[in-house]
Coordinates of C-alpha atoms and ligand atoms in Angstrom, one line a residue:
M1401 CA 17.8 -14.8 21.9
V1402 CA 16.8 -11.2 21.0
Y1403 CA 13.3 -10.6 19.9
Q1404 CA 12.5 -7.5 17.8
V1405 CA 9.3 -5.7 18.4
Y1406 CA 8.1 -3.2 15.7
P1407 CA 5.8 -1.3 18.0
R1408 CA 3.5 0.1 15.3
S1409 CA 2.5 -3.4 14.3
F1410 CA 2.7 -5.4 17.5
Q1411 CA -0.4 -4.7 19.6
D1412 CA -2.8 -1.7 19.7
S1413 CA -4.3 -1.0 23.1
D1414 CA -6.4 2.1 22.4
G1415 CA -8.2 1.3 19.1
D1416 CA -6.4 3.9 16.9
G1417 CA -5.1 1.1 14.6
I1418 CA -1.5 1.6 15.6
G1419 CA 0.4 -0.5 18.1
D1420 CA 1.6 1.2 21.3
L1421 CA 3.6 0.7 24.5
P1422 CA 0.7 -0.5 26.7
G1423 CA -0.1 -3.0 23.9
I1424 CA 3.4 -4.4 24.2
E1425 CA 3.0 -4.8 27.9
Q1426 CA -0.2 -6.8 27.4
R1427 CA 1.7 -9.3 25.3
L1428 CA 4.9 -9.8 27.3
D1429 CA 3.8 -13.3 28.4
H1430 CA 4.0 -14.4 24.7
L1431 CA 7.7 -13.4 24.8
V1432 CA 8.3 -15.2 28.1
A1433 CA 6.7 -18.4 26.7
L1434 CA 9.0 -18.2 23.7
G1435 CA 12.1 -17.9 25.9
V1436 CA 13.1 -14.4 24.9
D1437 CA 16.2 -13.0 26.7
V1438 CA 16.2 -9.5 25.3
V1439 CA 13.6 -7.3 23.5
W1440 CA 14.7 -4.8 20.9
L1441 CA 12.2 -2.1 20.5
S1442 CA 12.1 -0.3 17.1
P1443 CA 11.9 3.5 17.6
V1444 CA 9.2 4.8 19.9
Y1445 CA 10.6 8.4 20.2
R1446 CA 8.8 11.5 19.2
S1447 CA 8.8 11.5 15.4
P1448 CA 6.8 12.9 12.4
Q1449 CA 6.8 9.2 11.3
D1450 CA 8.1 9.9 7.8
D1451 CA 10.1 6.6 8.0
N1452 CA 8.0 5.0 10.8
G1453 CA 9.9 6.5 13.6
Y1454 CA 13.5 6.2 12.1
D1455 CA 13.2 10.0 11.8
I1456 CA 13.4 11.3 15.4
S1457 CA 12.4 14.8 16.4
D1458 CA 13.0 14.4 20.1
Y1459 CA 15.4 11.7 21.4
Q1460 CA 14.2 12.1 25.0
D1461 CA 10.5 11.7 24.6
I1462 CA 7.9 9.1 23.5
D1463 CA 5.7 9.7 20.5
P1464 CA 2.1 10.3 21.7
M1465 CA 1.1 7.6 19.2
F1466 CA 2.9 5.1 21.3
G1467 CA 2.2 6.5 24.7
T1468 CA 4.1 8.5 27.3
L1469 CA 7.4 8.3 29.2
E1470 CA 5.4 6.9 32.1
D1471 CA 4.1 4.1 29.8
F1472 CA 7.6 3.4 28.8
D1473 CA 8.8 3.2 32.4
R1474 CA 5.9 0.8 33.2
L1475 CA 6.8 -1.4 30.3
L1476 CA 10.4 -1.5 31.3
T1477 CA 9.5 -2.5 34.8
A1478 CA 7.1 -5.1 33.6
A1479 CA 9.7 -6.5 31.3
H1480 CA 12.4 -6.5 34.0
D1481 CA 10.0 -8.2 36.4
R1482 CA 9.7 -11.1 33.9
G1483 CA 13.5 -11.4 33.4
L1484 CA 13.4 -9.6 30.0
R1485 CA 15.9 -7.0 29.1
V1486 CA 15.0 -4.1 26.8
V1487 CA 17.2 -2.6 24.1
M1488 CA 16.4 0.7 22.4
D1489 CA 16.9 1.6 18.8
L1490 CA 19.5 4.3 18.5
V1491 CA 19.0 6.3 15.3
V1492 CA 21.8 8.9 15.2
N1493 CA 23.2 8.8 11.7
H1494 CA 20.4 11.3 11.1
S1495 CA 17.7 13.1 12.9
S1496 CA 14.3 14.3 11.7
D1497 CA 14.2 17.6 9.9
E1498 CA 11.8 18.6 12.6
H1499 CA 14.3 18.1 15.4
A1500 CA 15.2 21.4 17.2
W1501 CA 18.8 20.8 16.2
F1502 CA 18.0 20.9 12.5
R1503 CA 15.5 23.7 12.8
E1504 CA 18.3 25.8 14.3
S1505 CA 20.8 24.5 11.8
R1506 CA 18.7 25.5 8.8
A1507 CA 17.9 29.0 10.2
S1508 CA 20.9 30.7 8.8
R1509 CA 24.4 30.0 7.4
T1510 CA 25.9 31.4 10.6
D1511 CA 23.8 29.6 13.1
A1512 CA 25.7 28.0 15.9
R1513 CA 24.3 24.6 14.9
R1514 CA 24.9 25.1 11.2
D1515 CA 27.8 22.6 11.3
W1516 CA 25.7 19.9 13.1
Y1517 CA 24.6 18.7 9.6
W1518 CA 26.2 18.4 6.2
W1519 CA 25.5 21.7 4.4
R1520 CA 27.1 22.3 1.0
P1521 CA 26.8 24.8 -1.9
A1522 CA 25.5 23.8 -5.4
R1523 CA 28.0 22.1 -7.7
E1524 CA 30.6 24.6 -9.1
G1525 CA 29.2 26.6 -12.0
M1526 CA 25.6 25.3 -11.6
E1527 CA 22.5 27.3 -10.7
P1528 CA 21.5 26.3 -7.1
G1529 CA 18.2 24.4 -7.0
T1530 CA 18.3 23.3 -10.7
P1531 CA 18.5 19.6 -11.8
G1532 CA 22.0 18.2 -11.5
A1533 CA 23.2 21.1 -9.3
E1534 CA 23.3 18.9 -6.2
P1535 CA 26.8 19.1 -4.5
N1536 CA 27.4 15.5 -5.6
N1537 CA 25.6 12.7 -7.4
W1538 CA 24.7 10.4 -4.6
R1539 CA 21.4 8.5 -4.7
S1540 CA 19.4 8.3 -1.4
F1541 CA 18.5 4.9 -0.1
F1542 CA 14.9 5.7 -0.8
G1543 CA 15.4 6.9 -4.4
G1544 CA 16.1 10.3 -5.8
P1545 CA 19.1 12.5 -4.8
A1546 CA 20.7 12.4 -1.4
W1547 CA 20.6 16.3 -1.2
E1548 CA 17.7 18.7 -0.6
Y1549 CA 18.0 22.3 -1.6
D1550 CA 17.1 24.8 1.1
E1551 CA 15.9 28.0 -0.6
A1552 CA 16.1 30.2 2.5
T1553 CA 19.9 29.8 2.9
G1554 CA 20.8 28.8 -0.7
E1555 CA 22.5 25.6 0.3
Y1556 CA 21.8 21.8 0.2
Y1557 CA 21.8 19.4 3.1
L1558 CA 22.7 15.7 2.9
H1559 CA 20.2 13.0 3.6
L1560 CA 21.2 9.4 2.9
F1561 CA 17.6 8.4 3.6
S1562 CA 14.5 10.6 3.2
R1563 CA 14.6 14.4 2.8
K1564 CA 13.1 14.4 6.3
Q1565 CA 16.2 12.5 7.7
P1566 CA 19.1 15.0 7.5
D1567 CA 22.5 13.3 8.3
L1568 CA 24.1 14.5 11.4
N1569 CA 27.7 15.7 11.1
W1570 CA 29.7 13.4 13.3
E1571 CA 32.9 15.3 12.5
N1572 CA 31.6 17.9 15.0
P1573 CA 32.5 16.9 18.6
D1574 CA 29.4 18.8 19.9
V1575 CA 27.2 16.4 18.0
R1576 CA 28.9 13.4 19.4
R1577 CA 28.7 14.8 23.0
A1578 CA 24.9 15.4 22.6
V1579 CA 24.4 11.8 21.4
H1580 CA 26.5 10.4 24.3
D1581 CA 24.5 12.5 26.8
M1582 CA 21.2 11.2 25.4
M1583 CA 22.4 7.6 25.5
T1584 CA 23.4 8.0 29.1
W1585 CA 20.0 9.4 29.9
W1586 CA 18.3 6.3 28.6
L1587 CA 20.8 4.0 30.4
D1588 CA 20.2 5.8 33.6
R1589 CA 16.5 5.3 33.0
G1590 CA 17.1 1.5 33.0
V1591 CA 17.4 0.4 29.4
D1592 CA 19.7 -2.5 28.7
G1593 CA 21.5 -1.3 25.6
F1594 CA 21.1 -0.2 22.0
R1595 CA 20.6 -1.5 18.5
M1596 CA 22.4 1.2 16.5
D1597 CA 20.8 2.1 13.2
V1598 CA 23.2 2.3 10.2
I1599 CA 26.0 3.0 12.6
N1600 CA 28.7 2.3 10.1
L1601 CA 27.4 5.2 7.9
I1602 CA 28.2 7.9 10.5
S1603 CA 31.7 8.8 9.1
K1604 CA 31.8 10.2 5.6
V1605 CA 34.8 10.9 3.5
P1606 CA 34.8 14.7 4.0
G1607 CA 35.3 15.6 0.3
L1608 CA 32.0 13.7 -0.5
P1609 CA 33.2 12.6 -4.0
D1610 CA 30.8 11.6 -6.7
G1611 CA 29.9 7.9 -6.9
E1612 CA 29.8 5.6 -9.9
V1613 CA 26.5 5.6 -11.8
H1614 CA 25.1 2.1 -12.2
Y1615 CA 21.5 3.0 -13.2
G1616 CA 19.3 6.1 -13.6
A1617 CA 20.4 9.6 -12.9
Y1618 CA 22.3 9.1 -9.6
G1619 CA 25.5 7.6 -8.4
D1620 CA 26.4 5.1 -5.6
G1621 CA 28.1 7.0 -2.8
S1622 CA 28.4 4.0 -0.5
P1623 CA 32.2 3.7 -0.9
Y1624 CA 32.5 7.1 0.7
Y1625 CA 30.2 6.6 3.6
T1626 CA 30.3 2.8 4.4
S1627 CA 32.6 2.1 7.4
G1628 CA 34.2 5.5 6.7
P1629 CA 37.6 6.8 7.9
R1630 CA 36.6 7.7 11.5
V1631 CA 33.9 5.2 12.3
H1632 CA 36.0 3.0 14.6
E1633 CA 37.3 6.1 16.4
F1634 CA 33.7 7.3 16.9
L1635 CA 32.5 4.0 18.3
Q1636 CA 35.5 3.7 20.7
E1637 CA 34.9 7.2 21.9
M1638 CA 31.2 6.3 22.4
H1639 CA 32.2 3.3 24.4
R1640 CA 34.5 5.3 26.6
E1641 CA 32.0 8.1 27.2
V1642 CA 28.8 6.1 27.6
F1643 CA 29.4 2.4 28.4
A1644 CA 32.8 2.1 30.1
G1645 CA 32.6 1.6 33.9
R1646 CA 28.8 1.0 34.0
P1647 CA 28.2 -2.0 36.2
E1648 CA 25.1 -3.4 34.5
K1649 CA 25.2 -6.0 31.7
L1650 CA 24.4 -4.2 28.4
L1651 CA 24.0 -5.2 24.8
T1652 CA 25.1 -3.3 21.8
V1653 CA 24.5 -4.3 18.2
G1654 CA 25.4 -2.2 15.2
E1655 CA 23.3 -2.3 12.1
T1656 CA 26.0 -2.2 9.4
P1657 CA 24.9 -2.4 5.8
G1658 CA 27.7 -3.2 3.4
V1659 CA 30.1 -4.3 6.2
T1660 CA 32.9 -6.6 5.2
I1661 CA 34.1 -9.5 7.4
E1662 CA 37.4 -7.6 8.1
D1663 CA 35.4 -4.6 9.4
G1664 CA 33.0 -6.9 11.2
V1665 CA 36.0 -8.3 13.2
L1666 CA 37.2 -4.7 14.0
F1667 CA 33.7 -3.7 15.1
T1668 CA 33.1 -6.7 17.4
D1669 CA 36.5 -7.7 18.7
P1670 CA 35.9 -7.3 22.5
E1671 CA 39.4 -5.9 23.0
R1672 CA 38.6 -2.9 20.8
H1673 CA 35.6 -1.8 22.8
E1674 CA 33.2 -0.9 19.9
V1675 CA 30.0 -3.0 19.8
D1676 CA 29.2 -6.6 20.9
M1677 CA 28.0 -7.6 17.4
V1678 CA 26.9 -6.3 14.1
F1679 CA 24.1 -7.1 11.6
Q1680 CA 25.8 -7.9 8.3
F1681 CA 23.8 -7.9 5.1
E1682 CA 25.4 -10.4 2.8
H1683 CA 22.9 -13.2 3.2
V1684 CA 20.0 -10.9 2.7
G1685 CA 21.6 -9.6 -0.5
I1686 CA 22.2 -12.9 -2.3
D1687 CA 18.8 -12.7 -4.1
H1688 CA 19.4 -9.2 -5.3
G1689 CA 20.4 -8.6 -8.9
S1690 CA 21.4 -5.1 -10.1
S1691 CA 19.3 -3.8 -7.1
K1692 CA 17.0 -5.2 -4.5
W1693 CA 14.1 -4.8 -6.9
D1694 CA 15.8 -7.1 -9.4
V1695 CA 15.0 -10.4 -7.6
K1696 CA 17.0 -13.6 -8.2
P1697 CA 16.1 -17.1 -7.0
L1698 CA 18.1 -18.3 -4.0
R1699 CA 21.1 -20.5 -4.8
L1700 CA 21.8 -22.5 -1.7
T1701 CA 25.6 -22.7 -2.4
D1702 CA 25.6 -18.8 -2.2
L1703 CA 24.0 -18.9 1.2
K1704 CA 26.5 -21.5 2.4
A1705 CA 29.4 -19.5 1.0
T1706 CA 28.4 -16.3 2.8
F1707 CA 27.3 -17.8 6.1
G1708 CA 30.4 -20.0 6.1
R1709 CA 32.8 -17.1 5.5
W1710 CA 31.2 -15.1 8.4
Q1711 CA 31.3 -18.1 10.7
V1712 CA 35.0 -18.7 10.0
G1713 CA 35.9 -15.0 9.8
L1714 CA 34.5 -14.2 13.3
A1715 CA 35.6 -17.5 14.9
E1716 CA 38.7 -16.3 16.7
R1717 CA 37.9 -12.6 17.3
G1718 CA 34.5 -10.9 17.2
W1719 CA 31.0 -12.3 17.4
N1720 CA 28.2 -13.0 14.9
S1721 CA 24.5 -12.0 15.0
L1722 CA 22.1 -14.4 13.2
Y1723 CA 18.9 -13.1 11.6
W1724 CA 16.5 -13.9 8.7
N1725 CA 14.1 -11.1 9.4
N1726 CA 13.6 -7.6 10.6
H1727 CA 11.3 -4.7 9.7
D1728 CA 13.2 -4.1 6.5
Q1729 CA 13.3 -7.6 5.1
P1730 CA 10.5 -9.7 3.4
R1731 CA 9.3 -12.7 5.5
I1732 CA 11.8 -15.6 5.3
V1733 CA 9.2 -18.3 4.8
S1734 CA 8.0 -16.5 1.7
R1735 CA 11.5 -15.6 0.6
F1736 CA 13.8 -18.6 1.0
G1737 CA 11.1 -21.1 2.1
D1738 CA 7.7 -22.1 0.8
D1739 CA 4.7 -20.3 2.1
G1740 CA 2.3 -22.6 0.4
E1741 CA 2.2 -26.4 0.8
H1742 CA 5.3 -26.5 3.0
R1743 CA 4.9 -23.4 5.1
V1744 CA 5.2 -25.1 8.5
A1745 CA 8.0 -27.4 7.5
S1746 CA 10.0 -24.8 5.7
A1747 CA 9.6 -22.2 8.4
K1748 CA 11.0 -24.8 10.9
A1749 CA 13.8 -25.9 8.6
L1750 CA 15.0 -22.4 8.0
A1751 CA 14.8 -21.6 11.7
L1752 CA 16.8 -24.7 12.6
L1753 CA 19.4 -23.9 10.0
L1754 CA 19.9 -20.4 11.3
H1755 CA 19.7 -21.1 15.1
L1756 CA 22.2 -23.9 15.0
H1757 CA 24.9 -21.5 13.7
R1758 CA 27.3 -19.8 16.1
G1759 CA 26.2 -16.3 17.1
T1760 CA 23.3 -14.5 18.8
P1761 CA 20.0 -15.3 17.1
Y1762 CA 17.4 -12.6 16.5
V1763 CA 13.7 -13.3 15.9
Y1764 CA 11.5 -10.6 14.4
Q1765 CA 7.9 -10.5 15.6
G1766 CA 5.7 -13.0 13.8
E1767 CA 8.6 -15.0 12.5
E1768 CA 8.0 -17.4 15.3
L1769 CA 4.5 -17.9 13.9
G1770 CA 5.7 -18.5 10.3
M1771 CA 4.0 -15.3 9.2
T1772 CA 4.1 -14.8 5.4
N1773 CA 4.6 -11.8 3.1
A1774 CA 1.7 -9.3 2.8
G1775 CA 0.5 -10.4 -0.6
F1776 CA -0.5 -6.8 -1.7
T1777 CA -1.5 -6.4 -5.3
S1778 CA -2.0 -2.7 -5.7
I1779 CA 0.4 0.3 -5.0
D1780 CA -2.3 1.9 -2.8
Q1781 CA -1.9 -0.9 -0.2
Y1782 CA 1.7 0.1 0.5
Q1783 CA 2.8 2.7 3.0
D1784 CA 6.5 2.3 3.2
I1785 CA 8.5 5.3 2.1
E1786 CA 11.2 3.1 0.4
S1787 CA 8.7 1.1 -1.5
L1788 CA 6.8 4.2 -2.8
G1789 CA 10.0 6.1 -3.5
H1790 CA 11.5 3.4 -5.7
F1791 CA 8.2 2.6 -7.4
H1792 CA 7.8 6.1 -8.6
E1793 CA 11.5 6.6 -9.4
L1794 CA 11.8 3.5 -11.5
V1795 CA 8.4 3.8 -13.1
D1796 CA 8.7 7.5 -13.9
A1797 CA 12.2 7.0 -15.4
G1798 CA 10.9 4.2 -17.6
V1799 CA 13.4 1.7 -16.0
A1800 CA 10.5 -0.6 -15.0
T1801 CA 6.8 -0.9 -15.7
E1802 CA 4.2 -0.6 -12.9
E1803 CA 3.5 -4.3 -13.3
Q1804 CA 7.2 -5.2 -12.9
M1805 CA 7.5 -2.9 -9.9
L1806 CA 4.4 -4.5 -8.2
V1807 CA 6.0 -7.9 -8.7
A1808 CA 9.2 -6.6 -7.2
L1809 CA 7.4 -5.0 -4.2
R1810 CA 5.4 -8.2 -3.6
A1811 CA 8.7 -10.0 -3.1
M1812 CA 10.9 -7.3 -1.5
S1813 CA 8.9 -4.5 0.0
R1814 CA 9.6 -3.7 3.6
D1815 CA 5.8 -3.7 4.2
N1816 CA 5.9 -7.5 3.9
A1817 CA 7.3 -7.6 7.4
R1818 CA 5.2 -4.8 8.8
T1819 CA 1.6 -6.2 8.6
P1820 CA 0.2 -6.5 12.1
V1821 CA 1.1 -9.5 14.3
Q1822 CA -1.5 -12.2 14.0
W1823 CA -2.6 -13.0 17.5
D1824 CA -5.9 -14.8 16.8
A1825 CA -8.5 -15.6 14.2
S1826 CA -10.8 -12.7 15.0
E1827 CA -11.3 -9.6 12.8
H1828 CA -8.0 -7.7 12.6
A1829 CA -6.3 -10.7 14.2
G1830 CA -6.6 -9.4 17.8
F1831 CA -4.2 -6.6 16.9
T1832 CA -6.7 -3.7 17.2
T1833 CA -10.4 -3.0 17.6
G1834 CA -10.0 -0.1 15.2
T1835 CA -8.8 0.0 11.6
P1836 CA -5.2 -1.3 11.3
W1837 CA -2.7 1.2 9.8
L1838 CA -1.5 -1.5 7.4
A1839 CA -3.8 -4.4 6.3
V1840 CA -3.8 -7.5 8.4
N1841 CA -2.9 -10.6 6.3
P1842 CA -6.2 -12.5 5.6
N1843 CA -4.3 -15.7 6.4
H1844 CA -4.5 -14.8 10.1
V1845 CA -7.6 -17.0 10.2
T1846 CA -5.3 -20.0 10.2
I1847 CA -1.9 -18.6 11.0
N1848 CA -2.1 -17.0 14.5
A1849 CA -0.5 -17.2 17.9
E1850 CA -3.5 -18.5 19.7
A1851 CA -3.8 -21.5 17.3
E1852 CA -0.1 -22.1 17.4
R1853 CA 0.2 -22.1 21.2
A1854 CA -2.4 -24.9 21.3
D1855 CA -0.6 -27.0 18.7
D1856 CA 2.5 -28.8 19.8
G1857 CA 3.6 -29.2 16.1
S1858 CA 3.4 -25.5 15.3
V1859 CA 6.2 -23.2 14.2
F1860 CA 5.9 -21.4 17.5
H1861 CA 6.7 -24.4 19.6
F1862 CA 9.6 -25.3 17.3
Y1863 CA 11.1 -21.8 17.8
R1864 CA 10.5 -22.3 21.6
R1865 CA 12.5 -25.6 21.5
L1866 CA 15.3 -24.0 19.5
V1867 CA 15.6 -21.2 22.0
A1868 CA 15.6 -23.6 24.9
L1869 CA 18.3 -25.7 23.2
R1870 CA 20.6 -22.7 23.0
H1871 CA 20.1 -22.0 26.7
D1872 CA 20.6 -25.6 27.8
V1873 CA 23.2 -27.1 25.5
P1874 CA 26.6 -25.4 25.5
V1875 CA 27.7 -26.7 22.1
V1876 CA 24.8 -24.9 20.5
A1877 CA 25.8 -21.6 21.9
L1878 CA 29.6 -21.9 21.8
G1879 CA 30.7 -24.8 19.6
D1880 CA 33.1 -24.4 16.7
F1881 CA 31.5 -24.3 13.2
H1882 CA 32.5 -26.5 10.3
M1883 CA 30.7 -26.4 6.9
L1884 CA 30.2 -29.7 5.1
A1885 CA 29.3 -30.4 1.4
P1886 CA 29.6 -26.7 0.4
D1887 CA 28.8 -27.5 -3.2
H1888 CA 25.5 -29.3 -2.6
E1889 CA 22.5 -27.3 -3.9
A1890 CA 19.8 -28.7 -1.6
V1891 CA 21.3 -30.1 1.6
Y1892 CA 22.8 -27.6 4.1
A1893 CA 25.1 -29.5 6.4
F1894 CA 27.5 -28.5 9.1
T1895 CA 29.0 -29.6 12.4
R1896 CA 29.4 -27.9 15.7
T1897 CA 32.0 -29.0 18.2
L1898 CA 32.8 -28.2 21.7
D1899 CA 35.6 -29.6 23.9
L1900 CA 34.2 -29.8 27.4
P1901 CA 36.6 -29.3 30.3
A1902 CA 37.2 -32.2 32.7
P1903 CA 34.7 -32.1 35.6
A1904 CA 35.9 -30.2 38.6
E1905 CA 38.1 -32.0 41.1
G1906 CA 36.4 -33.6 44.1
P1907 CA 36.6 -32.0 47.6
D1908 CA 39.7 -34.1 48.4
G1909 CA 41.5 -32.4 45.5
V1910 CA 41.7 -35.6 43.5
A1911 CA 40.0 -35.8 40.2
S1912 CA 37.7 -38.8 39.8
A1913 CA 38.6 -41.6 37.4
A1914 CA 35.9 -40.4 34.9
S1915 CA 37.3 -36.9 34.7
T1916 CA 38.9 -37.0 31.3
A1917 CA 37.9 -34.1 29.0
S1918 CA 35.2 -34.9 26.5
R1919 CA 33.9 -33.5 23.2
D1920 CA 30.3 -32.7 22.4
E1921 CA 29.5 -32.8 18.7
L1922 CA 26.4 -31.9 16.5
L1923 CA 25.7 -32.7 12.9
V1924 CA 23.1 -30.3 11.4
L1925 CA 21.3 -31.5 8.3
V1926 CA 18.7 -29.4 6.5
N1927 CA 16.9 -30.1 3.3
V1928 CA 16.3 -26.6 1.8
G1929 CA 13.7 -27.6 -0.7
G1930 CA 10.5 -29.5 -1.4
A1931 CA 12.1 -32.6 -3.0
E1932 CA 13.4 -35.6 -1.0
Q1933 CA 17.2 -35.6 -0.8
E1934 CA 19.8 -38.2 0.0
V1935 CA 22.5 -36.9 2.4
P1936 CA 25.9 -37.4 0.8
P1937 CA 27.4 -40.6 2.5
E1938 CA 30.6 -38.8 3.4
V1939 CA 28.7 -36.3 5.5
L1940 CA 27.0 -39.1 7.5
A1941 CA 30.2 -41.2 8.0
G1942 CA 30.8 -41.8 11.7
W1943 CA 27.3 -40.7 12.8
E1944 CA 25.6 -44.1 12.6
G1945 CA 23.4 -44.5 15.7
A1946 CA 23.8 -40.9 16.9
E1947 CA 21.0 -39.5 19.0
V1948 CA 18.5 -37.0 17.4
L1949 CA 18.7 -33.8 19.4
I1950 CA 15.9 -31.9 17.6
A1951 CA 14.1 -32.4 14.3
T1952 CA 11.5 -30.5 12.2
H1953 CA 9.4 -33.6 11.6
D1954 CA 8.0 -35.4 14.7
D1955 CA 7.2 -38.7 13.2
A1956 CA 10.5 -40.4 14.0
A1957 CA 9.2 -43.7 12.8
A1958 CA 9.0 -42.4 9.2
R1959 CA 12.6 -41.1 9.3
R1960 CA 14.9 -43.1 7.0
A1961 CA 18.7 -43.0 7.6
G1962 CA 20.4 -40.9 5.0
V1963 CA 17.3 -39.4 3.5
L1964 CA 15.7 -36.0 4.2
R1965 CA 12.1 -35.5 3.3
A1966 CA 10.8 -32.1 1.9
W1967 CA 12.1 -29.3 4.1
E1968 CA 13.2 -31.7 6.8
G1969 CA 15.9 -30.7 9.3
V1970 CA 17.6 -32.9 11.9
V1971 CA 20.3 -32.3 14.4
L1972 CA 22.3 -35.4 15.5
R1973 CA 24.5 -35.4 18.6
R1974 CA 27.4 -37.6 19.7
S1975 CA 29.5 -37.1 22.7
Ligands
TEU1353 O1 18.0 0.5 7.7 C1 19.1 0.7 6.9 C2 19.3 -0.1 5.7 O2 20.4 -0.1 5.2 C3 18.3 -0.8 4.9 O3 17.9 -2.0 5.3 C4 17.2 0.1 4.3 O4 16.1 0.3 5.2 C5 16.7 -0.3 3.0 O5 16.0 -1.5 3.2 C6 17.7 -0.4 1.9 O6 17.1 -1.0 0.8 C7 17.8 1.2 8.8 C8 16.4 0.9 9.4 O7 16.4 -0.4 9.8 C9 15.4 1.3 8.4 O8 14.1 0.9 8.8 C10 15.4 2.8 8.2 O9 14.6 3.2 7.2 C11 16.8 3.2 7.9 O10 17.9 2.6 8.6 C12 17.0 4.7 8.1 O11 16.9 5.0 9.5

């Protein structure tokens, strides 16, 4: 299991209200208790923090807010000593506009680094710097145009994210070489791999054509930069230049918004040497309407359809990653679960559902506690650049009212995931002695790590058991997946199956009588809702008397065959 730490919100050690590297070190034992294999650190590099560190101004230094390179080395050693591996966030689709590369690039049209970024003149016949004169009509991910006009040199630069995140030009081999060198520097320092930020956006269709306009003033450029023409070539080159021949075991995961299953296979087929796995976005898009701010209720059959297709699509070649949460997504218990009456049961049920799929599970800090959305009610409480950008774009354009946008942010803002980790019931939840950079959720008084560690029925201990199962039971990690009852709107059901090889031959070279191959099988049943559900009889046929491997509800005596209580999940095993 990979556990994501968002350093700014994990643990503060110096009272400035912002989490830091020594703080992470203090909390490593929590991760060990959970059974974590790998820690993914969101960016801790030097950064102006326009997008909370996803805007890097020096790839080979630590931001003073988080500590020093010495603090980093100490954390790495402390993690390795506990058997934890550490994966860095690699943000190389763009740098910060304060990176030396970009400062040089913007200095003049003839600078040696001009071509390290995407510079273009104004649209033909338009006055540079005037509305609509951008080189094309693409909208940035954070609202507004994807181009910034630079008066000094009279051209625009491309930024798919904020104007302080100029896109690097991967067509230029010098850019790629600089990135490879930087990656090697971190691997030599002892890091165990990379989570690669929006890595399928690095190759753009060079003509940068206009996109279709779905709403507002700007167009959708994604067909021209999502899994673009050279992306596989770039990743294979990166593998050759950085990873090939290194003796240590490393992990690479590409964050790939908009990736299709076909491309997912190409990215993760081990024989192609690109990345170990990707984060796909389909299941976190099924509650989006015309945009992520247009929130639709979950239809369970949609979730089954998308997860089912990915499980089948990557069954033969490639490998899935499994996640509900990260620092960009609202909390799963508030989103697809029930963060009121059924918080504990629904957090466990959704965890069980996800962790019994085939693939590598990711847990985002606080998810293992069943932490909920932030519950902010005023725009002043938000800090996230995406939330603020869209609020102002849509409200100013009259597309949505302030009230509508506040409702949308309450459901979808990235800040929902970014409130500080709730360690205990004290003021500021044990996160800081100072003033937290983003408000601590008042529910930390009851929802916190200290209380959950002491309660065997907590969400924390359930996650711990799920992680242990994956380590101990091969069919959980490796078994084939088969979806059942795809049309049922409340019960999520599937099987996992693994043929076990016959036991090894005895020392005399003769297999024992009991050495026939056997099959291990699981039936996973989850009630995704608050009403009692009958499991369709055809799903249960043949499973009478099977052993219960794990269940969300402890009171086995109250369990009735064929019936799932509110948010109940059960895994049956027969072999
Ligand atoms: O996210 C990329 C991405 O596609 C989205 O999830 C995006 O953040 C947004 O939610 C779209 O609505 C990655 C990082 O995870 C994110 O934190 C950064 O802001 C972004 O890249 C730019 O580096």
